mmCIF file of C-alpha atoms and ligand atoms in Angstrom:
data_model
loop_
_atom_site.group_PDB
_atom_site.id
_atom_site.type_symbol
_atom_site.label_atom_id
_atom_site.label_comp_id
_atom_site.label_asym_id
_atom_site.label_seq_id
_atom_site.Cartn_x
_atom_site.Cartn_y
_atom_site.Cartn_z
ATOM 1 C CA MET A 1 5.439 17.277 16.155
ATOM 2 C CA THR A 2 2.386 18.406 14.505
ATOM 3 C CA ASP A 3 0.948 19.676 11.686
ATOM 4 C CA PRO A 4 1.842 22.458 9.818
ATOM 5 C CA ILE A 5 5.290 20.782 9.045
ATOM 6 C CA SER A 6 5.454 20.036 5.830
ATOM 7 C CA THR A 7 5.627 16.695 4.482
ATOM 8 C CA ALA A 8 9.405 16.944 3.755
ATOM 9 C CA THR A 9 9.842 17.282 7.152
ATOM 10 C CA LEU A 10 7.980 14.469 9.192
ATOM 11 C CA THR A 11 9.698 12.113 6.723
ATOM 12 C CA VAL A 12 13.151 12.904 8.177
ATOM 13 C CA TRP A 13 12.236 13.810 11.906
ATOM 14 C CA GLY A 14 8.243 12.634 12.234
ATOM 15 C CA GLY A 15 7.705 10.247 15.445
ATOM 16 C CA GLU A 16 11.347 9.544 16.281
ATOM 17 C CA GLU A 17 11.579 11.594 19.245
ATOM 18 C CA ALA A 18 9.999 9.408 22.140
ATOM 19 C CA SER A 19 12.533 6.059 21.014
ATOM 20 C CA LEU A 20 15.206 7.984 20.708
ATOM 21 C CA VAL A 21 17.559 7.136 24.190
ATOM 22 C CA GLN A 22 21.077 8.340 25.591
ATOM 23 C CA GLY A 23 21.607 11.158 22.947
ATOM 24 C CA ALA A 24 21.266 8.371 19.844
ATOM 25 C CA THR A 25 20.198 10.193 16.904
ATOM 26 C CA GLN A 26 18.742 7.232 15.458
ATOM 27 C CA VAL A 27 15.979 5.359 16.900
ATOM 28 C CA PRO A 28 17.565 1.889 18.207
ATOM 29 C CA VAL A 29 16.262 -1.298 17.347
ATOM 30 C CA VAL A 30 14.671 -2.633 20.717
ATOM 31 C CA TYR A 31 15.121 -6.482 20.651
ATOM 32 C CA SER A 32 13.084 -7.147 23.795
ATOM 33 C CA ALA A 33 10.415 -9.285 24.439
ATOM 34 C CA ALA A 34 9.336 -7.704 27.434
ATOM 35 C CA PHE A 35 9.603 -4.246 29.658
ATOM 36 C CA GLY A 36 10.823 -4.593 33.381
ATOM 37 C CA TYR A 37 9.151 -2.527 36.160
ATOM 38 C CA PRO A 38 10.869 -2.980 39.835
ATOM 39 C CA ASP A 39 7.795 -0.759 40.780
ATOM 40 C CA VAL A 40 4.500 -2.379 40.293
ATOM 41 C CA ASP A 41 2.607 0.669 40.637
ATOM 42 C CA ALA A 42 4.574 1.968 37.872
ATOM 43 C CA TRP A 43 3.998 -1.417 36.114
ATOM 44 C CA LEU A 44 0.462 -1.227 36.736
ATOM 45 C CA ASP A 45 -0.068 2.425 35.402
ATOM 46 C CA VAL A 46 2.045 1.564 31.794
ATOM 47 C CA ALA A 47 -0.255 -1.778 31.537
ATOM 48 C CA LEU A 48 -3.274 -0.080 31.721
ATOM 49 C CA GLY A 49 -2.498 2.753 29.571
ATOM 50 C CA ARG A 50 -2.253 5.803 32.044
ATOM 51 C CA GLN A 51 1.549 5.960 31.456
ATOM 52 C CA PRO A 52 3.159 5.941 28.075
ATOM 53 C CA GLY A 53 5.572 2.623 28.159
ATOM 54 C CA HIS A 54 6.134 -0.645 26.832
ATOM 55 C CA ILE A 55 5.018 -3.967 28.473
ATOM 56 C CA TYR A 56 5.668 -6.488 25.531
ATOM 57 C CA SER A 57 6.723 -6.728 22.363
ATOM 58 C CA ARG A 58 3.407 -8.288 20.789
ATOM 59 C CA ASN A 59 1.931 -5.499 22.088
ATOM 60 C CA THR A 60 4.094 -2.436 21.604
ATOM 61 C CA ASN A 61 7.627 -1.700 21.361
ATOM 62 C CA PRO A 62 9.847 1.490 21.166
ATOM 63 C CA THR A 63 11.243 0.433 17.558
ATOM 64 C CA VAL A 64 7.717 -0.235 16.166
ATOM 65 C CA HIS A 65 6.271 2.353 17.669
ATOM 66 C CA ALA A 66 8.475 4.775 15.697
ATOM 67 C CA PHE A 67 7.470 3.652 12.847
ATOM 68 C CA GLU A 68 3.708 4.085 13.513
ATOM 69 C CA GLU A 69 4.013 7.502 14.634
ATOM 70 C CA LYS A 70 5.423 8.427 11.033
ATOM 71 C CA VAL A 71 3.481 6.977 9.125
ATOM 72 C CA ARG A 72 0.308 8.267 11.495
ATOM 73 C CA LEU A 73 2.014 11.804 10.682
ATOM 74 C CA LEU A 74 2.652 11.356 6.996
ATOM 75 C CA GLU A 75 -1.086 10.155 6.478
ATOM 76 C CA GLY A 76 -2.579 12.805 8.846
ATOM 77 C CA ALA A 77 -4.101 10.188 11.300
ATOM 78 C CA ALA A 78 -5.228 10.484 14.918
ATOM 79 C CA ALA A 79 -3.847 6.924 15.388
ATOM 80 C CA ALA A 80 -1.654 4.248 14.035
ATOM 81 C CA THR A 81 -1.177 0.503 14.225
ATOM 82 C CA SER A 82 1.468 -1.694 12.402
ATOM 83 C CA PHE A 83 1.749 -5.505 11.145
ATOM 84 C CA ALA A 84 4.647 -7.998 10.226
ATOM 85 C CA SER A 85 2.854 -7.519 6.391
ATOM 86 C CA GLY A 86 0.933 -5.434 4.317
ATOM 87 C CA MET A 87 -1.644 -8.659 4.204
ATOM 88 C CA ALA A 88 -1.872 -8.575 7.796
ATOM 89 C CA ALA A 89 -2.459 -5.474 7.728
ATOM 90 C CA ILE A 90 -5.490 -6.038 5.681
ATOM 91 C CA SER A 91 -6.653 -9.318 7.073
ATOM 92 C CA ASN A 92 -6.432 -8.114 10.437
ATOM 93 C CA THR A 93 -8.680 -5.037 9.665
ATOM 94 C CA LEU A 94 -11.290 -6.953 7.711
ATOM 95 C CA PHE A 95 -11.491 -9.509 10.544
ATOM 96 C CA THR A 96 -12.260 -6.606 13.046
ATOM 97 C CA LEU A 97 -14.685 -4.959 11.195
ATOM 98 C CA LEU A 98 -16.635 -8.195 9.910
ATOM 99 C CA SER A 99 -18.802 -10.322 11.581
ATOM 100 C CA PRO A 100 -21.218 -13.571 9.942
ATOM 101 C CA GLY A 101 -24.068 -12.187 7.787
ATOM 102 C CA ASP A 102 -22.191 -8.672 7.240
ATOM 103 C CA ARG A 103 -21.665 -7.211 3.681
ATOM 104 C CA ILE A 104 -18.355 -5.577 2.041
ATOM 105 C CA VAL A 105 -18.533 -4.126 -1.128
ATOM 106 C CA SER A 106 -15.536 -3.832 -2.979
ATOM 107 C CA VAL A 107 -13.998 -3.931 -6.904
ATOM 108 C CA LYS A 108 -12.431 -6.359 -8.955
ATOM 109 C CA ASP A 109 -9.394 -5.900 -9.527
ATOM 110 C CA THR A 110 -7.663 -5.449 -5.664
ATOM 111 C CA TYR A 111 -4.101 -6.565 -4.941
ATOM 112 C CA GLY A 112 -4.343 -10.902 -5.775
ATOM 113 C CA GLY A 113 -3.835 -11.763 -2.102
ATOM 114 C CA THR A 114 -6.830 -9.243 -0.961
ATOM 115 C CA ASN A 115 -8.570 -10.932 -3.429
ATOM 116 C CA LYS A 116 -8.073 -14.238 -2.084
ATOM 117 C CA ILE A 117 -9.747 -12.970 1.130
ATOM 118 C CA PHE A 118 -12.844 -11.655 -0.472
ATOM 119 C CA THR A 119 -13.189 -14.679 -2.903
ATOM 120 C CA GLU A 120 -11.837 -17.685 -0.112
ATOM 121 C CA PHE A 121 -11.434 -16.618 3.670
ATOM 122 C CA LEU A 122 -14.324 -13.933 4.363
ATOM 123 C CA PRO A 123 -17.133 -16.348 2.361
ATOM 124 C CA ARG A 124 -16.305 -19.199 4.661
ATOM 125 C CA LEU A 125 -17.110 -16.590 8.065
ATOM 126 C CA ARG A 126 -20.561 -15.797 5.743
ATOM 127 C CA VAL A 127 -19.456 -12.233 5.112
ATOM 128 C CA GLU A 128 -21.142 -11.870 1.755
ATOM 129 C CA VAL A 129 -18.662 -9.959 -0.865
ATOM 130 C CA GLU A 130 -19.937 -8.229 -3.648
ATOM 131 C CA LEU A 131 -16.919 -7.065 -6.210
ATOM 132 C CA CYS A 132 -17.901 -4.471 -8.487
ATOM 133 C CA ASP A 133 -16.731 -3.534 -11.836
ATOM 134 C CA THR A 134 -13.586 -1.426 -11.013
ATOM 135 C CA SER A 135 -14.177 1.506 -13.645
ATOM 136 C CA ASP A 136 -17.998 1.994 -13.085
ATOM 137 C CA HIS A 137 -18.713 4.082 -9.976
ATOM 138 C CA ALA A 138 -22.299 4.509 -10.760
ATOM 139 C CA GLN A 139 -22.369 0.447 -10.422
ATOM 140 C CA ILE A 140 -20.118 1.137 -7.081
ATOM 141 C CA GLU A 141 -22.216 3.325 -5.565
ATOM 142 C CA ALA A 142 -25.653 1.023 -6.459
ATOM 143 C CA ALA A 143 -24.191 -1.762 -4.572
ATOM 144 C CA ILE A 144 -23.289 0.183 -1.432
ATOM 145 C CA ALA A 145 -26.552 1.770 -1.247
ATOM 146 C CA GLN A 146 -28.214 -1.841 -0.524
ATOM 147 C CA GLY A 147 -25.989 -1.816 2.419
ATOM 148 C CA CYS A 148 -23.098 -2.775 3.593
ATOM 149 C CA ARG A 149 -20.678 -2.345 6.698
ATOM 150 C CA VAL A 150 -17.244 -2.342 4.755
ATOM 151 C CA VAL A 151 -16.720 -0.078 1.625
ATOM 152 C CA TYR A 152 -13.043 -1.387 0.788
ATOM 153 C CA LEU A 153 -11.243 0.826 -1.982
ATOM 154 C CA GLU A 154 -7.474 0.808 -3.328
ATOM 155 C CA THR A 155 -6.231 3.251 -6.282
ATOM 156 C CA PRO A 156 -4.289 2.895 -7.831
ATOM 157 C CA THR A 157 -5.017 -0.455 -8.215
ATOM 158 C CA ASN A 158 -2.585 -3.767 -8.990
ATOM 159 C CA PRO A 159 -1.657 -4.122 -11.958
ATOM 160 C CA THR A 160 -3.927 -2.388 -14.256
ATOM 161 C CA LEU A 161 -3.498 1.165 -12.117
ATOM 162 C CA LYS A 162 -7.134 2.067 -12.274
ATOM 163 C CA ILE A 163 -8.492 5.155 -10.449
ATOM 164 C CA LEU A 164 -11.373 4.945 -7.753
ATOM 165 C CA ASP A 165 -12.540 8.250 -6.427
ATOM 166 C CA ILE A 166 -12.269 7.761 -2.946
ATOM 167 C CA LYS A 167 -14.678 11.064 -2.068
ATOM 168 C CA ARG A 168 -17.252 9.800 -3.986
ATOM 169 C CA LEU A 169 -16.970 6.473 -3.101
ATOM 170 C CA ALA A 170 -16.471 7.516 0.758
ATOM 171 C CA ALA A 171 -20.110 9.763 0.394
ATOM 172 C CA ALA A 172 -21.567 6.853 -0.841
ATOM 173 C CA GLY A 173 -20.452 4.599 2.052
ATOM 174 C CA HIS A 174 -21.181 6.739 4.682
ATOM 175 C CA ALA A 175 -24.929 7.251 3.517
ATOM 176 C CA ALA A 176 -24.722 3.623 3.754
ATOM 177 C CA GLY A 177 -23.412 3.558 7.497
ATOM 178 C CA ALA A 178 -20.147 1.759 6.165
ATOM 179 C CA VAL A 179 -16.611 2.223 7.277
ATOM 180 C CA VAL A 180 -14.348 3.065 3.757
ATOM 181 C CA VAL A 181 -11.032 1.668 3.649
ATOM 182 C CA THR A 182 -8.763 2.488 1.347
ATOM 183 C CA ASP A 183 -5.260 0.828 0.733
ATOM 184 C CA ASN A 184 -2.847 3.459 -0.046
ATOM 185 C CA THR A 185 0.190 1.400 -1.128
ATOM 186 C CA PHE A 186 0.421 2.307 -4.584
ATOM 187 C CA ALA A 187 -0.057 6.260 -4.227
ATOM 188 C CA THR A 188 1.891 6.449 -1.233
ATOM 189 C CA PRO A 189 1.132 9.399 1.683
ATOM 190 C CA ILE A 190 3.277 11.979 -0.222
ATOM 191 C CA ASN A 191 1.192 11.511 -3.544
ATOM 192 C CA GLN A 192 -2.444 10.880 -1.795
ATOM 193 C CA ASN A 193 -4.045 11.183 1.584
ATOM 194 C CA PRO A 194 -7.553 9.184 1.716
ATOM 195 C CA LEU A 195 -8.387 10.147 4.914
ATOM 196 C CA GLN A 196 -8.184 13.819 3.861
ATOM 197 C CA LEU A 197 -10.916 12.409 1.016
ATOM 198 C CA GLY A 198 -13.134 10.735 3.470
ATOM 199 C CA ALA A 199 -12.006 7.201 4.109
ATOM 200 C CA ASP A 200 -12.226 6.613 7.499
ATOM 201 C CA LEU A 201 -8.705 3.849 7.072
ATOM 202 C CA VAL A 202 -5.929 4.215 5.090
ATOM 203 C CA ILE A 203 -4.065 0.915 4.569
ATOM 204 C CA HIS A 204 -0.382 0.417 3.747
ATOM 205 C CA SER A 205 1.981 -2.235 2.578
ATOM 206 C CA ALA A 206 5.415 -0.476 3.742
ATOM 207 C CA THR A 207 7.170 -3.440 2.258
ATOM 208 C CA LYS A 208 6.587 -1.552 -1.093
ATOM 209 C CA PHE A 209 6.966 1.863 -1.186
ATOM 210 C CA LEU A 210 7.222 3.651 2.588
ATOM 211 C CA GLY A 211 10.150 1.372 2.985
ATOM 212 C CA GLY A 212 11.380 1.727 -0.297
ATOM 213 C CA HIS A 213 14.408 -0.780 -0.744
ATOM 214 C CA ALA A 214 12.911 -4.035 -1.128
ATOM 215 C CA ASP A 215 14.445 -5.427 1.823
ATOM 216 C CA ALA A 216 12.008 -5.847 4.972
ATOM 217 C CA LEU A 217 8.520 -6.246 4.629
ATOM 218 C CA GLY A 218 5.652 -4.311 6.922
ATOM 219 C CA GLY A 219 2.162 -3.030 7.111
ATOM 220 C CA ALA A 220 0.297 -0.317 8.688
ATOM 221 C CA VAL A 221 -3.224 0.492 9.112
ATOM 222 C CA CYS A 222 -3.841 4.847 10.264
ATOM 223 C CA GLY A 223 -7.406 6.182 10.760
ATOM 224 C CA ASP A 224 -9.206 7.712 13.964
ATOM 225 C CA ARG A 225 -8.265 6.226 18.110
ATOM 226 C CA ASP A 226 -11.477 3.800 17.897
ATOM 227 C CA LEU A 227 -11.108 2.208 14.934
ATOM 228 C CA VAL A 228 -7.701 1.863 14.659
ATOM 229 C CA GLY A 229 -7.717 1.058 18.701
ATOM 230 C CA ARG A 230 -10.035 -2.039 17.867
ATOM 231 C CA ILE A 231 -7.800 -3.534 14.939
ATOM 232 C CA TYR A 232 -4.528 -2.967 17.582
ATOM 233 C CA HIS A 233 -6.583 -5.260 19.990
ATOM 234 C CA TYR A 234 -7.397 -7.618 17.202
ATOM 235 C CA ARG A 235 -3.654 -7.590 15.883
ATOM 236 C CA GLU A 236 -2.310 -7.776 19.971
ATOM 237 C CA ILE A 237 -4.420 -11.022 20.262
ATOM 238 C CA THR A 238 -3.716 -12.311 17.329
ATOM 239 C CA GLY A 239 -0.104 -11.966 17.121
ATOM 240 C CA ALA A 240 1.081 -10.509 13.658
ATOM 241 C CA MET A 241 3.116 -7.649 15.163
ATOM 242 C CA LEU A 242 6.009 -6.002 13.046
ATOM 243 C CA ASP A 243 9.620 -7.327 14.184
ATOM 244 C CA PRO A 244 11.963 -4.092 15.337
ATOM 245 C CA MET A 245 14.444 -4.891 12.949
ATOM 246 C CA ALA A 246 11.526 -4.683 10.273
ATOM 247 C CA ALA A 247 10.651 -1.735 12.043
ATOM 248 C CA PHE A 248 14.091 0.231 11.892
ATOM 249 C CA LEU A 249 14.435 -0.805 8.048
ATOM 250 C CA LEU A 250 11.438 0.808 7.527
ATOM 251 C CA LEU A 251 11.706 3.592 9.677
ATOM 252 C CA ARG A 252 15.103 4.273 7.529
ATOM 253 C CA GLY A 253 13.574 3.547 4.386
ATOM 254 C CA MET A 254 10.911 6.313 4.975
ATOM 255 C CA LYS A 255 13.754 9.396 5.689
ATOM 256 C CA THR A 256 13.983 9.477 2.040
ATOM 257 C CA LEU A 257 10.588 8.871 0.933
ATOM 258 C CA HIS A 258 9.574 11.941 -0.169
ATOM 259 C CA LEU A 259 12.668 12.018 -2.609
ATOM 260 C CA ARG A 260 12.143 8.756 -3.680
ATOM 261 C CA VAL A 261 8.438 9.541 -4.507
ATOM 262 C CA ARG A 262 9.184 12.582 -6.294
ATOM 263 C CA GLN A 263 11.914 10.981 -8.845
ATOM 264 C CA GLN A 264 9.367 7.617 -9.596
ATOM 265 C CA ASN A 265 6.321 9.978 -10.583
ATOM 266 C CA GLU A 266 9.102 11.814 -12.945
ATOM 267 C CA ASN A 267 10.414 8.672 -14.512
ATOM 268 C CA ALA A 268 7.353 6.687 -14.641
ATOM 269 C CA LEU A 269 5.517 9.440 -16.339
ATOM 270 C CA ARG A 270 8.221 9.628 -19.106
ATOM 271 C CA ILE A 271 8.281 6.410 -19.457
ATOM 272 C CA ALA A 272 4.317 6.245 -20.157
ATOM 273 C CA ARG A 273 4.841 8.638 -22.831
ATOM 274 C CA TRP A 274 7.297 7.081 -24.132
ATOM 275 C CA LEU A 275 6.099 3.492 -24.553
ATOM 276 C CA GLN A 276 2.856 4.989 -25.787
ATOM 277 C CA ALA A 277 4.645 6.137 -28.829
ATOM 278 C CA GLN A 278 6.563 2.343 -29.759
ATOM 279 C CA PRO A 279 4.540 -0.021 -32.221
ATOM 280 C CA ALA A 280 5.604 -2.600 -29.993
ATOM 281 C CA VAL A 281 3.453 -1.334 -27.148
ATOM 282 C CA ALA A 282 -0.395 -1.994 -27.652
ATOM 283 C CA SER A 283 -1.774 -0.272 -24.462
ATOM 284 C CA VAL A 284 -0.296 1.836 -21.592
ATOM 285 C CA TYR A 285 -1.812 1.834 -18.269
ATOM 286 C CA TYR A 286 -1.049 5.051 -16.144
ATOM 287 C CA PRO A 287 -3.213 7.721 -14.329
ATOM 288 C CA GLY A 288 -0.656 10.328 -15.361
ATOM 289 C CA LEU A 289 -1.500 9.854 -18.984
ATOM 290 C CA GLU A 290 -4.312 12.141 -20.303
ATOM 291 C CA THR A 291 -5.717 9.230 -22.212
ATOM 292 C CA HIS A 292 -6.446 7.533 -19.020
ATOM 293 C CA LEU A 293 -10.246 6.708 -18.041
ATOM 294 C CA HIS A 294 -10.019 8.400 -14.933
ATOM 295 C CA HIS A 295 -7.488 10.926 -15.490
ATOM 296 C CA ASP A 296 -9.312 13.887 -14.176
ATOM 297 C CA VAL A 297 -10.186 11.784 -10.846
ATOM 298 C CA ALA A 298 -6.513 11.099 -10.473
ATOM 299 C CA ARG A 299 -5.567 15.151 -10.830
ATOM 300 C CA ARG A 300 -8.248 16.211 -7.981
ATOM 301 C CA GLN A 301 -6.899 13.459 -5.331
ATOM 302 C CA MET A 302 -3.325 12.750 -6.139
ATOM 303 C CA ALA A 303 -0.093 15.134 -6.042
ATOM 304 C CA GLY A 304 1.428 12.682 -7.897
ATOM 305 C CA PHE A 305 0.726 9.886 -10.616
ATOM 306 C CA GLY A 306 3.109 7.359 -8.504
ATOM 307 C CA GLY A 307 5.993 5.008 -9.785
ATOM 308 C CA VAL A 308 4.043 2.062 -11.244
ATOM 309 C CA LEU A 309 2.792 1.325 -14.659
ATOM 310 C CA SER A 310 1.964 -1.499 -16.630
ATOM 311 C CA PHE A 311 1.698 -1.910 -20.337
ATOM 312 C CA MET A 312 0.504 -4.618 -23.052
ATOM 313 C CA LEU A 313 2.956 -6.084 -25.642
ATOM 314 C CA GLU A 314 1.372 -6.295 -29.271
ATOM 315 C CA GLY A 315 3.235 -9.806 -29.526
ATOM 316 C CA GLY A 316 1.337 -11.077 -26.259
ATOM 317 C CA PHE A 317 2.800 -13.550 -23.330
ATOM 318 C CA GLU A 318 5.380 -14.746 -25.602
ATOM 319 C CA ALA A 319 6.819 -11.233 -26.439
ATOM 320 C CA VAL A 320 7.020 -10.426 -22.894
ATOM 321 C CA LYS A 321 9.059 -13.839 -22.269
ATOM 322 C CA ARG A 322 11.594 -12.453 -25.009
ATOM 323 C CA VAL A 323 11.540 -8.848 -23.761
ATOM 324 C CA LEU A 324 11.969 -8.820 -19.771
ATOM 325 C CA PRO A 325 15.040 -11.154 -19.739
ATOM 326 C CA ARG A 326 16.713 -8.718 -21.958
ATOM 327 C CA LEU A 327 16.156 -5.822 -19.578
ATOM 328 C CA ARG A 328 20.024 -4.685 -17.753
ATOM 329 C CA PHE A 329 18.042 -2.320 -15.443
ATOM 330 C CA ALA A 330 15.390 -3.891 -14.001
ATOM 331 C CA HIS A 331 14.582 -6.832 -11.169
ATOM 332 C CA ARG A 332 12.476 -9.067 -12.456
ATOM 333 C CA ALA A 333 10.925 -9.956 -9.062
ATOM 334 C CA ALA A 334 7.413 -9.766 -7.462
ATOM 335 C CA ASN A 335 7.927 -6.585 -5.682
ATOM 336 C CA LEU A 336 7.565 -2.771 -6.410
ATOM 337 C CA GLY A 337 8.304 0.612 -4.768
ATOM 338 C CA ALA A 338 12.147 -0.284 -4.737
ATOM 339 C CA VAL A 339 15.051 2.561 -5.624
ATOM 340 C CA GLU A 340 15.628 -0.217 -8.297
ATOM 341 C CA THR A 341 13.122 -0.332 -11.317
ATOM 342 C CA ILE A 342 11.293 -4.321 -11.287
ATOM 343 C CA VAL A 343 9.430 -5.254 -13.448
ATOM 344 C CA GLY A 344 6.941 -8.540 -13.474
ATOM 345 C CA THR A 345 3.628 -10.165 -14.681
ATOM 346 C CA PRO A 346 1.069 -10.620 -12.770
ATOM 347 C CA ALA A 347 0.611 -13.886 -13.569
ATOM 348 C CA THR A 348 3.998 -14.612 -11.613
ATOM 349 C CA THR A 349 3.904 -11.536 -9.416
ATOM 350 C CA SER A 350 0.592 -9.715 -8.077
ATOM 351 C CA HIS A 351 -1.747 -12.416 -9.451
ATOM 352 C CA VAL A 352 -0.242 -15.887 -8.701
ATOM 353 C CA GLU A 353 -2.571 -16.916 -6.321
ATOM 354 C CA CYS A 354 -5.467 -16.638 -8.761
ATOM 355 C CA THR A 355 -6.061 -18.848 -11.875
ATOM 356 C CA ALA A 356 -6.164 -17.581 -15.020
ATOM 357 C CA ALA A 357 -9.582 -17.451 -15.504
ATOM 358 C CA GLU A 358 -9.931 -15.338 -12.000
ATOM 359 C CA ARG A 359 -7.077 -13.007 -13.954
ATOM 360 C CA ALA A 360 -9.293 -13.257 -17.160
ATOM 361 C CA ALA A 361 -12.400 -12.443 -14.927
ATOM 362 C CA MET A 362 -10.725 -9.247 -13.166
ATOM 363 C CA GLY A 363 -9.507 -7.786 -16.558
ATOM 364 C CA ILE A 364 -6.310 -8.863 -16.286
ATOM 365 C CA PRO A 365 -4.404 -9.826 -19.668
ATOM 366 C CA GLU A 366 -1.757 -12.087 -19.448
ATOM 367 C CA GLY A 367 0.280 -10.500 -21.580
ATOM 368 C CA LEU A 368 0.856 -7.554 -19.131
ATOM 369 C CA VAL A 369 3.899 -6.052 -17.796
ATOM 370 C CA ARG A 370 3.733 -4.212 -14.299
ATOM 371 C CA TYR A 371 6.723 -1.311 -14.578
ATOM 372 C CA SER A 372 7.539 -0.240 -10.933
ATOM 373 C CA ALA A 373 9.740 3.135 -11.804
ATOM 374 C CA GLY A 374 12.951 3.206 -9.566
ATOM 375 C CA ILE A 375 14.838 6.435 -8.970
ATOM 376 C CA GLU A 376 17.669 5.572 -11.525
ATOM 377 C CA ASP A 377 17.942 8.071 -14.204
ATOM 378 C CA ALA A 378 15.076 8.179 -16.485
ATOM 379 C CA GLY A 379 16.739 8.210 -19.921
ATOM 380 C CA ASP A 380 18.636 5.233 -19.269
ATOM 381 C CA LEU A 381 15.507 3.451 -18.018
ATOM 382 C CA ILE A 382 13.799 4.098 -21.582
ATOM 383 C CA ALA A 383 17.422 3.349 -23.821
ATOM 384 C CA ASP A 384 17.103 -0.056 -21.342
ATOM 385 C CA LEU A 385 13.810 -0.476 -22.492
ATOM 386 C CA ALA A 386 14.119 0.207 -26.173
ATOM 387 C CA GLN A 387 17.113 -2.515 -26.440
ATOM 388 C CA ALA A 388 14.601 -4.747 -24.980
ATOM 389 C CA LEU A 389 11.657 -4.440 -27.110
ATOM 390 C CA VAL A 390 13.782 -4.738 -30.034
ATOM 391 C CA ALA A 391 13.133 -8.786 -29.073
ATOM 392 C CA ALA A 392 9.076 -7.714 -29.165
HETATM 393 C C1 PLP B 401 -1.782 -2.709 -3.313
HETATM 394 C C2 PLP B 401 -1.045 -3.931 -2.379
HETATM 395 N N1 PLP B 401 -1.799 -3.808 -0.759
HETATM 396 C C3 PLP B 401 -1.027 -4.744 -0.356
HETATM 397 C C4 PLP B 401 -0.289 -5.726 -0.604
HETATM 398 C C5 PLP B 401 0.490 -6.653 0.438
HETATM 399 O O1 PLP B 401 1.618 -6.467 0.882
HETATM 400 P P1 PLP B 401 3.082 -7.720 1.523
HETATM 401 O O2 PLP B 401 3.430 -8.092 0.369
HETATM 402 O O3 PLP B 401 3.603 -6.612 2.302
HETATM 403 O O4 PLP B 401 1.941 -8.011 2.410
HETATM 404 C C6 PLP B 401 0.260 -5.515 -1.758
HETATM 405 C C7 PLP B 401 1.940 -6.321 -2.320
HETATM 406 O O5 PLP B 401 2.195 -6.733 -3.207
HETATM 407 C C8 PLP B 401 0.070 -4.530 -2.523
HETATM 408 O O6 PLP B 401 0.406 -4.396 -3.825
#
């Protein structure tokens, strides 16, 4: 299937054809470590990539292939490869692209695990990491202009929902000869397509919105054949492949991606507007609000503002501890992007790997609540928040 098929149709049908067998209407879970070839010439053709097929499931697998194809089509990419988790996708990408002596430019408030790669693992490989103020595009451009191998973006950011101008920073990255990578987990391909905005690679934690049911971990990287081929090669050798059962669950979840994300966009915007008017709430972070610092950029590059918002309570962390247990329609868990609403604080979820001082340096207040709106009725979610906020 190729363009211009609409996104809604691609989420349902995209990428599955080659993996359907014996008339099955659903992609099977193929649990086979290896694939046999009685004919040695045919085996060699597949092994050398002259014919399509599978050799060994650390490299490729029919169920995993269908998942990769669906993500690839939704991101409008030439190639895609998959991983055991979002962090495997991020680390394998960075370890493929960077060598000792290289420099990478990113921002201070990427996802906590990504930040750990920047602050703990890359310096160990003698990669110079420059983390800029996420709200200051001029500072990021200046850092990129000094020269770098990789520009690494994440937008909206986790958990303060800052927005980076992908088009502007991709242009700066390309002028410096860098590969521009964007983590699109929060936006999803329904709301934002970084490759169309100039990024070279787009990364997903499929664990979140792509799967959407909080029952499987996975990751994906999409881009041109050469770059993705290099990352695939790193992964096939080092082994962080996606499990076929997880690929099956993610594929099934993705069939409703467009419907879920549409509802989550609507719910999050309504809830963000409502929270803004509550006396117990000190501030609300959501790119769909006109008061957001980069609302204009979000309007330009996003079709919807996403299902995640965050807010600060006037009473700080003590108030958070009183309010969260009262919520009836929200899991208190370290996750987001599922059909059920999920709340958490960065100190216990996305940035649990960081010290309080590191979180403060990244501009993450300890009293922040991250709220991932599910697909429930927005009125019910607001009523639930209202009764919980009484304890603030
Ligand atoms: C923006 C973002 N990127 C990457 C990840 C890592 O994904 P995973 O948990 O699948 O490794 C997360 C996890 O929360 C995330 O929020």
